[in-house]
Coordinates of C-alpha atoms in Angstrom, one line a residue:
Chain C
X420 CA -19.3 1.6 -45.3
X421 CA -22.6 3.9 -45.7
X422 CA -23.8 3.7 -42.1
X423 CA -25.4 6.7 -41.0
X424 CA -24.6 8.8 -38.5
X425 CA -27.4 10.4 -36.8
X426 CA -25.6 12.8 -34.3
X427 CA -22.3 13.2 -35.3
X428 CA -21.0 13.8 -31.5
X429 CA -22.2 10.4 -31.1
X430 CA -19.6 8.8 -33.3
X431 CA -16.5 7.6 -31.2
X432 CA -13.5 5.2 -31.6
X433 CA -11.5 2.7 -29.5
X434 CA -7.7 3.9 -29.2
X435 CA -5.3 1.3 -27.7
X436 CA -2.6 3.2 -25.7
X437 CA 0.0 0.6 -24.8
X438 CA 0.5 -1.9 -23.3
X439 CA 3.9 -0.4 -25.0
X440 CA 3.8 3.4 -25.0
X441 CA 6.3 5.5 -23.2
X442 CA 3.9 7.8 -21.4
X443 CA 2.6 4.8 -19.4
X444 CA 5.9 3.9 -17.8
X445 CA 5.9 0.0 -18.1
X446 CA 3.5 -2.5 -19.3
X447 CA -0.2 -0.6 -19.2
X448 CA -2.6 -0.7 -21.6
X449 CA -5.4 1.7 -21.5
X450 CA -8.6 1.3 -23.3
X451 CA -10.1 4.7 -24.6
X452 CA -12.8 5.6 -26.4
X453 CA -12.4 8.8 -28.1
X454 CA -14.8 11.4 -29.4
X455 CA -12.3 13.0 -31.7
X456 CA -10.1 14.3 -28.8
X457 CA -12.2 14.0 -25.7
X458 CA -12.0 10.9 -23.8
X459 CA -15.3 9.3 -23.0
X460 CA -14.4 6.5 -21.5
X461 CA -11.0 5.1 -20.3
X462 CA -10.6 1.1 -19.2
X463 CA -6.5 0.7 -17.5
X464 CA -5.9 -2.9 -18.7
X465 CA -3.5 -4.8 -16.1
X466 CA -1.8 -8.1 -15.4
X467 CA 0.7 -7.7 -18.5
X468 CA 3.5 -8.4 -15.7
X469 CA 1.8 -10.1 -13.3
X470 CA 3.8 -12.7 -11.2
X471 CA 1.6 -13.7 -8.3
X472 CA 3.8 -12.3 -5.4
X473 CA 1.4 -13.2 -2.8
X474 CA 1.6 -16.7 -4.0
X475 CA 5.3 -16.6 -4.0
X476 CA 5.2 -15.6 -0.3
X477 CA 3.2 -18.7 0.6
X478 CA 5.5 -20.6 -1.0
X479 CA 8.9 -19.4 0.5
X480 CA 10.0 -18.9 4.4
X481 CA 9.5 -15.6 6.1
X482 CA 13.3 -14.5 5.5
X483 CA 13.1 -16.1 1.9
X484 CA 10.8 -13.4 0.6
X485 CA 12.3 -10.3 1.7
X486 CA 14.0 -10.1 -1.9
X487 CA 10.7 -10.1 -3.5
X488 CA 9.4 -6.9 -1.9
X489 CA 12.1 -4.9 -3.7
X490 CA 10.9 -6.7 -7.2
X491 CA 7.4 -4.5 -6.5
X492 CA 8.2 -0.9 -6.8
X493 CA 11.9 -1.3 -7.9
X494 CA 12.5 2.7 -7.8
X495 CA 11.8 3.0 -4.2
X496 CA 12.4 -0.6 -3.1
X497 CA 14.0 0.1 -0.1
X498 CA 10.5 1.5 1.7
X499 CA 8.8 -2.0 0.4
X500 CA 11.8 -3.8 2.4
X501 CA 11.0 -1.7 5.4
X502 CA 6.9 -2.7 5.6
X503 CA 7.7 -6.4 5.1
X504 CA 10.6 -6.0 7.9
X505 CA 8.4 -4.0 9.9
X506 CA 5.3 -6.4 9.8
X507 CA 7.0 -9.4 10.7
X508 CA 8.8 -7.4 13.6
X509 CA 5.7 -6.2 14.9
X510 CA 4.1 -9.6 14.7
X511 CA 7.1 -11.1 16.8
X512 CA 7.5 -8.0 19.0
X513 CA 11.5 -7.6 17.6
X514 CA 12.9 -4.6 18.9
X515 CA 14.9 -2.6 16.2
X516 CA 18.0 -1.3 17.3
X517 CA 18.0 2.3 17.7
X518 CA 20.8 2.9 15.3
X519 CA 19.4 0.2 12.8
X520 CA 16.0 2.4 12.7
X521 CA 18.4 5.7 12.0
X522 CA 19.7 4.1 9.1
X523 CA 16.7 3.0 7.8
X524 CA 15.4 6.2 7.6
X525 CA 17.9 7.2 6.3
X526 CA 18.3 5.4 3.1
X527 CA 14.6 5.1 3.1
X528 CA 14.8 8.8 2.4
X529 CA 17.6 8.5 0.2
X530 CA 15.2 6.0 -1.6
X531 CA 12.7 8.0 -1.8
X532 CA 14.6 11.2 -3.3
X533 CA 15.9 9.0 -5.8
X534 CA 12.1 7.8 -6.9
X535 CA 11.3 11.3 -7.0
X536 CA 13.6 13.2 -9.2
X537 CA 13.5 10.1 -11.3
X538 CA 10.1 10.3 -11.3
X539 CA 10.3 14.3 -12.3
X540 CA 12.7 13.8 -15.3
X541 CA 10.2 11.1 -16.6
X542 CA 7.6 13.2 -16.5
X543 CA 8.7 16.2 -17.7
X544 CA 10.0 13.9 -20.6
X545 CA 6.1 12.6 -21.2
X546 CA 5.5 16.3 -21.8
X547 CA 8.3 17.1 -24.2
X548 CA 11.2 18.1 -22.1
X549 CA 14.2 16.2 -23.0
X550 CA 16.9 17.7 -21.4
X551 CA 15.7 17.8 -17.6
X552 CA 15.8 13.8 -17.1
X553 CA 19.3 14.0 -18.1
X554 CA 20.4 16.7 -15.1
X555 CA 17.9 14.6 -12.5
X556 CA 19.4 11.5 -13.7
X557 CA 22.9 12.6 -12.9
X558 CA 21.6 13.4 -9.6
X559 CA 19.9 10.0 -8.7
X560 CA 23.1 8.7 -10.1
X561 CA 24.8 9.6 -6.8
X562 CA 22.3 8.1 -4.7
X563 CA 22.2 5.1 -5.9
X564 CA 26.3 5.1 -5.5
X565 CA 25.8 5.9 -2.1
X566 CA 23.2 3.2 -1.6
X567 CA 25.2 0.6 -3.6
X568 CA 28.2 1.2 -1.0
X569 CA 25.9 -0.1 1.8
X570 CA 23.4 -2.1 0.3
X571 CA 25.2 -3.8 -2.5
X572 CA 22.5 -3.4 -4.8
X573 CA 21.6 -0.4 -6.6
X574 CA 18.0 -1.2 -7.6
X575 CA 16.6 -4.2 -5.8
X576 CA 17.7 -3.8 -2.6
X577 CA 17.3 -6.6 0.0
X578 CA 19.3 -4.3 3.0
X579 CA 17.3 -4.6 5.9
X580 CA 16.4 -7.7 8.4
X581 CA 13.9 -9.0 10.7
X582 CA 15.5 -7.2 13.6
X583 CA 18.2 -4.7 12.3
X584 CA 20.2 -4.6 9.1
X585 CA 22.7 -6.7 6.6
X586 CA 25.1 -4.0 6.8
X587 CA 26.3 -1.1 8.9
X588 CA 26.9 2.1 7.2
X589 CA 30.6 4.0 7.2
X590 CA 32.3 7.3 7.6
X591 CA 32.6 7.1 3.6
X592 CA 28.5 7.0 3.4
X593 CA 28.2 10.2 5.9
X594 CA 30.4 12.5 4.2
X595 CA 29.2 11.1 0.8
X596 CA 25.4 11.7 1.8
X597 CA 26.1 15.0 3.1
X598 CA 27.9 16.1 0.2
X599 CA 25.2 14.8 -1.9
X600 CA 22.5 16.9 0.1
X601 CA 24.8 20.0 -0.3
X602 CA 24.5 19.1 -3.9
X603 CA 20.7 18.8 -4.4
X604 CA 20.2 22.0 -2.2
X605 CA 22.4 24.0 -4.7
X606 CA 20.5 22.3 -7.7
X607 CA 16.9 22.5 -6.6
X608 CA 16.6 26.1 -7.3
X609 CA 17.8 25.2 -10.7
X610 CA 14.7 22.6 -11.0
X611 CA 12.6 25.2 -10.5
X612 CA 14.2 28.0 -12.9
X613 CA 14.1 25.4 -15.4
X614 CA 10.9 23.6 -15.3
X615 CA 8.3 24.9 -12.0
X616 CA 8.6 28.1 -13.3
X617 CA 8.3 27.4 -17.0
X618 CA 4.9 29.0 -18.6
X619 CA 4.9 25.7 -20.7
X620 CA 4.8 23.3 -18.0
X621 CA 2.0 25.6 -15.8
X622 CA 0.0 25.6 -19.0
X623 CA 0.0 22.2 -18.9
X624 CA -0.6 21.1 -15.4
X625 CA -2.2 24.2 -14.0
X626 CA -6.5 23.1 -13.6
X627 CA -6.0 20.0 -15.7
X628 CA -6.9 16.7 -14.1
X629 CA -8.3 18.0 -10.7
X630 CA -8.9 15.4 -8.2
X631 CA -11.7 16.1 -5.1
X632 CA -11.6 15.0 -1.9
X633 CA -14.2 13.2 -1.9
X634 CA -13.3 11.1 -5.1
X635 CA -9.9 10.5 -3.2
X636 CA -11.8 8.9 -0.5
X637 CA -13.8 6.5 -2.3
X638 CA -11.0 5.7 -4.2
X639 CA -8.9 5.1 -1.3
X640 CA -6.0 7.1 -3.3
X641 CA -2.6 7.7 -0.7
X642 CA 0.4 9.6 -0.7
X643 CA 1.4 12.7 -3.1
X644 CA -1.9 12.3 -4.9
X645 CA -3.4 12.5 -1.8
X646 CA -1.8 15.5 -0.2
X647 CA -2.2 17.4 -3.8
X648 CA -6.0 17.5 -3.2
X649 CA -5.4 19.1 0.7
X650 CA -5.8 15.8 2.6
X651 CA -2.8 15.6 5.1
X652 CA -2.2 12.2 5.3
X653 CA 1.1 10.7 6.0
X654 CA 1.6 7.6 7.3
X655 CA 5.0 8.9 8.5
X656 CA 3.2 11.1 10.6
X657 CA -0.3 9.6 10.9
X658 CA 0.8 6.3 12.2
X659 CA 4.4 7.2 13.3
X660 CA 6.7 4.3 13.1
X661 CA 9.9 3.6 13.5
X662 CA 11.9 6.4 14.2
X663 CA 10.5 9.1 12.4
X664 CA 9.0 10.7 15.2
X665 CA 12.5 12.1 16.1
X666 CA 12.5 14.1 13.2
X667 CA 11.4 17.1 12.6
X668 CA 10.1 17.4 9.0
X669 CA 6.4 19.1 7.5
X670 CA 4.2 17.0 5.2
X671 CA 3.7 19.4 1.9
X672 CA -0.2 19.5 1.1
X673 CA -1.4 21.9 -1.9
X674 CA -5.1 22.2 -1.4
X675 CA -5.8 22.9 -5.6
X676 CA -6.2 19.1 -6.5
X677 CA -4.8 19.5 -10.4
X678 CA -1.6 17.7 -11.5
X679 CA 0.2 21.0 -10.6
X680 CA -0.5 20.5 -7.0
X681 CA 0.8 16.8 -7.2
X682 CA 3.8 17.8 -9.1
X683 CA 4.8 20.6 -6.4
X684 CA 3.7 18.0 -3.5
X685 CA 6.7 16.1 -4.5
X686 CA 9.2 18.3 -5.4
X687 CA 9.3 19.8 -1.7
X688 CA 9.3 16.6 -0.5
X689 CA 12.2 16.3 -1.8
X690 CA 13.5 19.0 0.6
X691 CA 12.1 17.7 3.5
X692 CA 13.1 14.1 3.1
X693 CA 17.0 15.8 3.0
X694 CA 16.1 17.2 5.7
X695 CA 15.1 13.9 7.1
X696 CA 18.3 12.0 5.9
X697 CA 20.5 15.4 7.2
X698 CA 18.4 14.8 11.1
X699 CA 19.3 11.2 11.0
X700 CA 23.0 12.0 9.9
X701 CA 23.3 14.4 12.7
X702 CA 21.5 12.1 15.6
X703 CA 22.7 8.9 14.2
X704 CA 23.7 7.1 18.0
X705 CA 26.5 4.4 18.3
X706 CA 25.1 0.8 18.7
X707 CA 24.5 -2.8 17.2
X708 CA 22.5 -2.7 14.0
X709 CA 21.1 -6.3 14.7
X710 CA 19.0 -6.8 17.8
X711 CA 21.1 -9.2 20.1
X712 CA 18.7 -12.0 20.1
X713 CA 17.8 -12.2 16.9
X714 CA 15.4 -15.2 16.4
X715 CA 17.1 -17.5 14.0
X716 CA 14.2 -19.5 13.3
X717 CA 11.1 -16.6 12.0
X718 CA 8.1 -18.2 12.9
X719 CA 5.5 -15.5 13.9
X720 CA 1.9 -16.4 16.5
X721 CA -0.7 -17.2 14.7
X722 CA -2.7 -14.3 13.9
X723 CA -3.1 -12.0 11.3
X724 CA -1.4 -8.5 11.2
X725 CA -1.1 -5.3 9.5
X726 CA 1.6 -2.9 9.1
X727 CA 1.0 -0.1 6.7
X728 CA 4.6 2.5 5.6
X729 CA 4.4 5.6 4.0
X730 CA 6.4 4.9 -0.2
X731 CA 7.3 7.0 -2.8
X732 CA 3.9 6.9 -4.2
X733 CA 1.6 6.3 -0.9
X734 CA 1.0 4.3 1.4
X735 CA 1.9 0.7 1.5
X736 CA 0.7 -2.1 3.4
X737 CA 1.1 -5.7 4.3
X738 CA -1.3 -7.5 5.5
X739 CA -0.2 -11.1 6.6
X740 CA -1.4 -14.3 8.6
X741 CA 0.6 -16.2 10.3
X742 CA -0.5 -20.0 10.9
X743 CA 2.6 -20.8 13.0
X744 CA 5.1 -22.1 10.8
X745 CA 7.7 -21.0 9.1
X746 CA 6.0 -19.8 6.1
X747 CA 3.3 -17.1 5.5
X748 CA -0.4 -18.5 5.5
X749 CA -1.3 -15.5 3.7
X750 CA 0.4 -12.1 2.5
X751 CA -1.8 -9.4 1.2
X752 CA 0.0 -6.8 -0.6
X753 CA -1.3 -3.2 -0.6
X754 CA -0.2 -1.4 -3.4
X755 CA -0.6 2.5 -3.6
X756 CA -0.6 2.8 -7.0
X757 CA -3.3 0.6 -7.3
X758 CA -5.6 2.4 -5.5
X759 CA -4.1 5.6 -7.0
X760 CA -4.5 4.3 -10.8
X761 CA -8.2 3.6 -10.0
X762 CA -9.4 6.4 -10.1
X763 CA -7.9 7.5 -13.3
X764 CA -11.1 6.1 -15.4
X765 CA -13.1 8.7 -13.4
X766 CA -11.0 11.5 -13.6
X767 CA -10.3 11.6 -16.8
X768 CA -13.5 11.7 -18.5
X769 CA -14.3 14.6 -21.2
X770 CA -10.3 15.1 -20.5
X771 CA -8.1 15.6 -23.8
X772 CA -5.9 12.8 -24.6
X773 CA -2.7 14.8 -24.2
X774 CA -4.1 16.4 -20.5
X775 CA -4.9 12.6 -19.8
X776 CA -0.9 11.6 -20.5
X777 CA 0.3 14.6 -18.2
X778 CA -2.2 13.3 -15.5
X779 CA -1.4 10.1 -15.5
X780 CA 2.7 11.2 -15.1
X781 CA 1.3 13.1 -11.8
X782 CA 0.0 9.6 -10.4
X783 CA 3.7 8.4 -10.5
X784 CA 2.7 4.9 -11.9
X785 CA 5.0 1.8 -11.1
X786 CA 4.0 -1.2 -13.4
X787 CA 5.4 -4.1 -11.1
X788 CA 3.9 -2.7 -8.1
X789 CA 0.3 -2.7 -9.3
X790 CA 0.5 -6.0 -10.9
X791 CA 2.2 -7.6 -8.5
Chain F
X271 CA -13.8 9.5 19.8
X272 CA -14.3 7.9 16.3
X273 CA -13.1 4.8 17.4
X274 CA -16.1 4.5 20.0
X275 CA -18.7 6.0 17.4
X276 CA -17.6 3.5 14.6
X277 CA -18.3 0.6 17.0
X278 CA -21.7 2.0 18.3
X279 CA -22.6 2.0 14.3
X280 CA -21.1 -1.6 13.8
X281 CA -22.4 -3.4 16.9
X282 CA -25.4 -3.9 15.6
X283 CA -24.1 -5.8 12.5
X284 CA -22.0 -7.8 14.0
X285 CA -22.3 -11.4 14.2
X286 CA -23.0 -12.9 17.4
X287 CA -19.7 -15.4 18.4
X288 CA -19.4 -18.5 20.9
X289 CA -16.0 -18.4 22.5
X290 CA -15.3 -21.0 25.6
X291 CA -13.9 -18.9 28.4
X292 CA -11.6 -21.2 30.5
X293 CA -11.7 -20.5 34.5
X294 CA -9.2 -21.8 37.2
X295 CA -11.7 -22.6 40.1
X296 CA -10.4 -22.2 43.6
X297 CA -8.7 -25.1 44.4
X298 CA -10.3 -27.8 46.4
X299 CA -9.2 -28.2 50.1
X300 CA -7.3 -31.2 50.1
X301 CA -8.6 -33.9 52.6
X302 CA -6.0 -36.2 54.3
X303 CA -4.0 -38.6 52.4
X304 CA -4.3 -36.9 49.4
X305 CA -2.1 -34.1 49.7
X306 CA 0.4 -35.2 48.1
X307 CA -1.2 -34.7 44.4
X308 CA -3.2 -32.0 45.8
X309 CA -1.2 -29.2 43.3
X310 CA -1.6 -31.6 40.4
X311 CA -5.9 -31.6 40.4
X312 CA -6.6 -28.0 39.8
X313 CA -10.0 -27.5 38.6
X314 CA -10.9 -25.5 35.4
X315 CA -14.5 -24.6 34.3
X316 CA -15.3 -24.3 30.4
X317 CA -17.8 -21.4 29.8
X318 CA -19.6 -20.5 26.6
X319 CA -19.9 -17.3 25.9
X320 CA -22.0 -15.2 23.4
X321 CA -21.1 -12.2 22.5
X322 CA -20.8 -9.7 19.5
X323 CA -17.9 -10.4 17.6
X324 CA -16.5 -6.9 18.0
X325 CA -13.0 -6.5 19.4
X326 CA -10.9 -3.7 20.1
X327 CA -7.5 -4.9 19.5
X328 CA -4.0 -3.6 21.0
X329 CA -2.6 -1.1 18.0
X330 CA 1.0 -2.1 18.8
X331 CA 0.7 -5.9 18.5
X332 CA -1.7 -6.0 15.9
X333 CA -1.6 -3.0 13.5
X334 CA -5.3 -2.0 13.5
X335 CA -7.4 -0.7 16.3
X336 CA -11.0 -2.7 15.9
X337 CA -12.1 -6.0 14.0
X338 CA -15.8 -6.9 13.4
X339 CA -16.7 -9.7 12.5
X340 CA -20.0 -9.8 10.3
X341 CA -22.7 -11.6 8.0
X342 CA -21.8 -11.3 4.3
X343 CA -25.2 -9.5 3.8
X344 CA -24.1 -6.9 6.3
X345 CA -20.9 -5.7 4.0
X346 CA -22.4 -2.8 2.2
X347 CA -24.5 -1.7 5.2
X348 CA -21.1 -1.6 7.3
X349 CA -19.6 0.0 4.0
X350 CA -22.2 2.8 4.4
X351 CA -21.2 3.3 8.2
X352 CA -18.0 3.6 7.5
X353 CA -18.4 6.4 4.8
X354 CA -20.7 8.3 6.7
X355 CA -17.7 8.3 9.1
X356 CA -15.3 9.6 6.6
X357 CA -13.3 6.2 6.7
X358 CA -11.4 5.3 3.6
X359 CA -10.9 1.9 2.1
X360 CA -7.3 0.4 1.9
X361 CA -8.0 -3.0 0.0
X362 CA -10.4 -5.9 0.4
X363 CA -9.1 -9.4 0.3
X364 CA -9.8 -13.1 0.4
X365 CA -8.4 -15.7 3.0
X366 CA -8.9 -19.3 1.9
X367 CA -9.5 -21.6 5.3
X368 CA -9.3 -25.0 3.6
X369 CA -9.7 -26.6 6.8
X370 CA -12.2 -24.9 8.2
X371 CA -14.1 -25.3 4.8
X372 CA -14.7 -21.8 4.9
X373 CA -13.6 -18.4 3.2
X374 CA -12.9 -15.1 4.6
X375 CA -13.1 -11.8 2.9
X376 CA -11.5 -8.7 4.5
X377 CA -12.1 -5.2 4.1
X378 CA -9.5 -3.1 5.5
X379 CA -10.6 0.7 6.4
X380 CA -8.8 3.8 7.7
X381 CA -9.2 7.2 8.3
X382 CA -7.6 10.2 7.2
X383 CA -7.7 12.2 10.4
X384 CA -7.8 10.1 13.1
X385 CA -5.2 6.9 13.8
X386 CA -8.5 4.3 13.8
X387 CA -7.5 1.6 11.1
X388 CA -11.2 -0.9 11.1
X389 CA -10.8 -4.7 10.0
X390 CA -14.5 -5.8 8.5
X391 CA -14.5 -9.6 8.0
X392 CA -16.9 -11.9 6.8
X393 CA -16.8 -15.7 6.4
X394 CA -18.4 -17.6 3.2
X395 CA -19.0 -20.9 2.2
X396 CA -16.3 -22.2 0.4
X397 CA -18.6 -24.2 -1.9
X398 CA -20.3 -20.8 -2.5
X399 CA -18.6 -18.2 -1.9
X400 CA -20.6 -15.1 -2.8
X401 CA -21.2 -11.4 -1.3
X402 CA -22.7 -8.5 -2.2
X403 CA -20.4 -6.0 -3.8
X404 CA -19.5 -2.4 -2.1
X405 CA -18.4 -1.1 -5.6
X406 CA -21.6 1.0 -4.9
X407 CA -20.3 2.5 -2.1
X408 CA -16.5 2.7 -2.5
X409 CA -15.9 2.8 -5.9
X410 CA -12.2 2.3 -5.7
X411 CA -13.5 -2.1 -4.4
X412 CA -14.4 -2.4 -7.5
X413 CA -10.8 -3.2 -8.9
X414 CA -10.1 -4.9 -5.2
X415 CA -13.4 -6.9 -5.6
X416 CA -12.3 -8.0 -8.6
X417 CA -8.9 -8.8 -7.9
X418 CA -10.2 -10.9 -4.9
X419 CA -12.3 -13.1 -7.3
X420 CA -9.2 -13.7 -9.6
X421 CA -7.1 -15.1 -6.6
X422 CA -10.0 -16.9 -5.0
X423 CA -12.8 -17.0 -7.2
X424 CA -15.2 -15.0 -4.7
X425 CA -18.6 -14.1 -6.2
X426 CA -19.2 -10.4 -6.0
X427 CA -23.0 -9.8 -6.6
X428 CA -23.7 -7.0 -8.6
X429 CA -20.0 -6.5 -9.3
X430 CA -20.4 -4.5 -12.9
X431 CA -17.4 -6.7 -14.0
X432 CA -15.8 -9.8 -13.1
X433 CA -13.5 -10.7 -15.8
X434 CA -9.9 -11.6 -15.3
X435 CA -7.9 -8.5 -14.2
X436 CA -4.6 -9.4 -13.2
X437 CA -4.4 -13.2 -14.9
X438 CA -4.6 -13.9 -18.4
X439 CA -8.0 -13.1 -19.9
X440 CA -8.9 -16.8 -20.4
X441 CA -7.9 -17.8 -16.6
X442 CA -10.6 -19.6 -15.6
X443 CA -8.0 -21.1 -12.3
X444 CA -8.0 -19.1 -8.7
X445 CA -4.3 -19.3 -7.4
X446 CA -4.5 -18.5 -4.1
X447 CA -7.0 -21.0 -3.4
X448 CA -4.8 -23.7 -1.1
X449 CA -6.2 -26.6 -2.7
X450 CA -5.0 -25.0 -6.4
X451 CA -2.2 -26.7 -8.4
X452 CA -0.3 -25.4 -11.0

């Protein structure tokens, strides 16, 4: 080897991280090319769990593929189960229950707590921080009991119906939820003694991996990732639906656009989506949790639809067309973090590899849900 | 009101559409002795219609507030609209119309501000099916663009790379197509 090097700056190399590495949360390679230990150039690499969901939906009856939309983002699955239900509701103009809606909220909440401090004890373990994942795991621990109790499932849920619910919640899931928010109030403050406030973690996060506004927008980039570059967009709010215009909650924006603003976007959302599930506890009304004529053949008009909910990591649409029959013509699944992921290349350029990890943690990446 | 500047900047690009308008004429005044099947012979008149295919669309039924219909040259002309707007770009996908012999692509904007949610379409030649990209424009299409020709095998011109992205690297199949078999 006696090539020469003209300008040494010029000399880089390819670095495969993944498609197994345990910063990148599932099955993602990433392409890099490295000037010592600058990125230059960074390719994400998907498919490596690709299934072809929106072929499976083409292939299976309306009511068939509700269990596939928790097989997308498995750690808040319930919130995928609640855009499917939704858009096939709204293309066959089913009225939801009042009390159905309640509980979806609910345990959408619930959900989404769950994907969050799971999401915060992964992260702060891609940094180096062991012993935070254990305390947030023993937290989700108790929401997934909770969930289980109603659901049956703690993972892939498949809980709610075109038109209501499989299952009614009991006085067992109230006072269990509500001790559970007690809980996670006392222990938040903790969180933040422990790792907001830590001088290691702001040295990582603080100015590293800013995002603009306007890259946001020509990425099309949703939910916390969003709202950590000052955009206050929530499709909760934005384009209510169901019932959350009953509750009183704020969307947390932080206008600084580094992973630091990300990582504090969803740690008080945390709060507020307790105090969503503590609203819904307290206003929950009596009622059916299935509409009374629920259509027991689904066959929405033809047409093609949209119905976009706000995840755990942004928001997530469905886009279907119905032909008239009894199974989907075609199903398009928007994915946040597919948007979200996309703009990572951009971001990250001239970034060192170790700042690019800790960014990537703040996009809250789901493998299954970008591939699909 | 965004929603009525968007489709001042759109209605130019739109396509122009024939629909058949269907009118109940005032019935006839039934002369004697046929009276009797007087309510059966109501008389309809068929009407073709041009107009810009440009529809406001009822939020609550549908999901999104306007759909335009245009020419597959006109995509990164309406993409430019739409960013001089401040729209964002949610995904961009295929729909195969076997029948119809025919493919549709759809670009699916919103906007961060304002509840105004904007379906672009535009129909292709199955045989051929090839666009212009708006990677140019939106950089986040170009993993949407790309996606779109794995499932359908959608040509997007000037696309910096078409490769496989979600199916194996040597996939040279389009799944979603409905004539494809496995």
């Amino acid at each position: 080897m006696n090539l020469e090097v003209v300008d040494k700056s010029l000399e880089t190399f390819v670095l495969n991280l993944g498609p197994q590495h345990p910063a990148t949360h599932g099955v993602l390679r990433v392409k890099l090319t490295m000037d010592g230990e600058y990125i230059v150039h960074a390719e994400p690499v998907l498919g490596y769990i690709h299934r072809m969901q929106e072929k499976m939906a083409e292939n299976r009856t309306w009511a068939q593929y509700m269990p596939n939309t928790a097989r997308m983002d498995y750690l808040g699955a319930l919130s995928y189960n609640h855009g499917y239900a939704a858009a096939v509701e709204r293309a066959m103009g089913i009225e939801v229950p009042e009390r159905a809606e309640y509980i979806r909220c609910i345990t959408v909440e619930l959900n989404r707590i769950a994907s969050h401090l799971l999401w915060f004890g992964a992260f702060v373990l891609d940094l180096g921080g062991f012993t935070p994942l254990l305390y947030a795991f023993d937290d989700r621990e108790h929401i997934l009991d909770l969930l289980e109790s109603v659901t049956g499932a703690r993972l892939t849920f498949c809980y709610f119906r075109f038109g209501g619910l499989y299952n009614d919640i009991d006085d067992d899931f109230i006072t269990g939820t509500r001790a559970f928010i007690k809980r996670l109030r006392s222990r938040m403050p903790m969180y933040h003694d422990l790792v907001t406030n830590n001088i290691i973690l702001i040295k990582r996060l603080k100015d590293i991996g800013p995002i603009s506004q306007d890259m946001a927008r020509r990425y099309g980039a949703t939910g916390p990732v969003l709202r950590g570059s000052g955009v206050n967009f929530d499709v909760r709010k934005h384009e209510p639906y169901s019932v959350y215009p009953e509750f009183d909650f704020d969307v947390p924006v932080y206008s600084e656009g580094d992973s630091m603003a990300r990582y504090m976007v969803r740690m008080d959302e945390i709060e507020q989506s307790m105090r969503i599930v503590e609203q819904g506890l307290d206003k929950l009304p009596d009622g059916p949790i299935m509409v009374a004529k629920a259509p027991k053949i689904i066959k929405p008009p033809k047409g093609d639809y949209y119905c976009a909910v706000e995840a755990a990591r942004g928001s997530f649409g469905i886009r279907l067309i119905s032909d008239g029959t009894n199974t989907p013509y075609r199903l398009k699944l928007r994915s946040p973090t597919f948007s979200n992921l996309s703009l990572f290349s951009e971001a990250c350029h001239g970034m060192i590899l170790a700042d690019a990890l800790a960014f990537m943690g703040t996009l809250d990446l789901v493998i299954p849900e970008i591939d699909r | 009101m965004l929603i009525d500047e968007i489709k001042q900047a759109l209605a130019d690009l739109a396509v122009i559409e024939k629909i058949e308008i269907t009118r109940e004429l005032p019935a006839p005044v039934p002369t004697e002795g046929e009276a009797d099947d007087a309510k059966a012979a109501t008389v309809t008149e068929t009407e073709t219609v041009e107009q810009p295919a440009l529809h406001t669309t009822e939020y609550t039924s549908k999901g999104f507030h306007l759909s335009v219909t245009i020419s597959p040259d006109d995509v990164v002309s309406a993409a430019k609209q739409l960013l001089k707007q401040e729209f964002f770009l949610e995904a961009v996908t295929g729909v195969d119309w076997l029948k119809e012999n025919q493919m549709e692509v759809v670009y699916d904007y919103n906007h961060w501000n304002e509840n105004c949610r904007v379906v672009v379409r535009t129909f292709l030649n199955r045989e051929t099916p090839e666009l212009p990209t708006i990677s140019e424009v939106y950089s986040g299409a170009n993993w949407h663009e790309r996606e779109t020709h794995d499932f359908f095998g959608i040509k997007f011109l000037g696309h910096p790379d078409l490769s496989p992205f979600l199916l194996p690297e040597d996939a040279d199949y389009h799944p979603l197509l409905k004539d494809f078999k496995a």
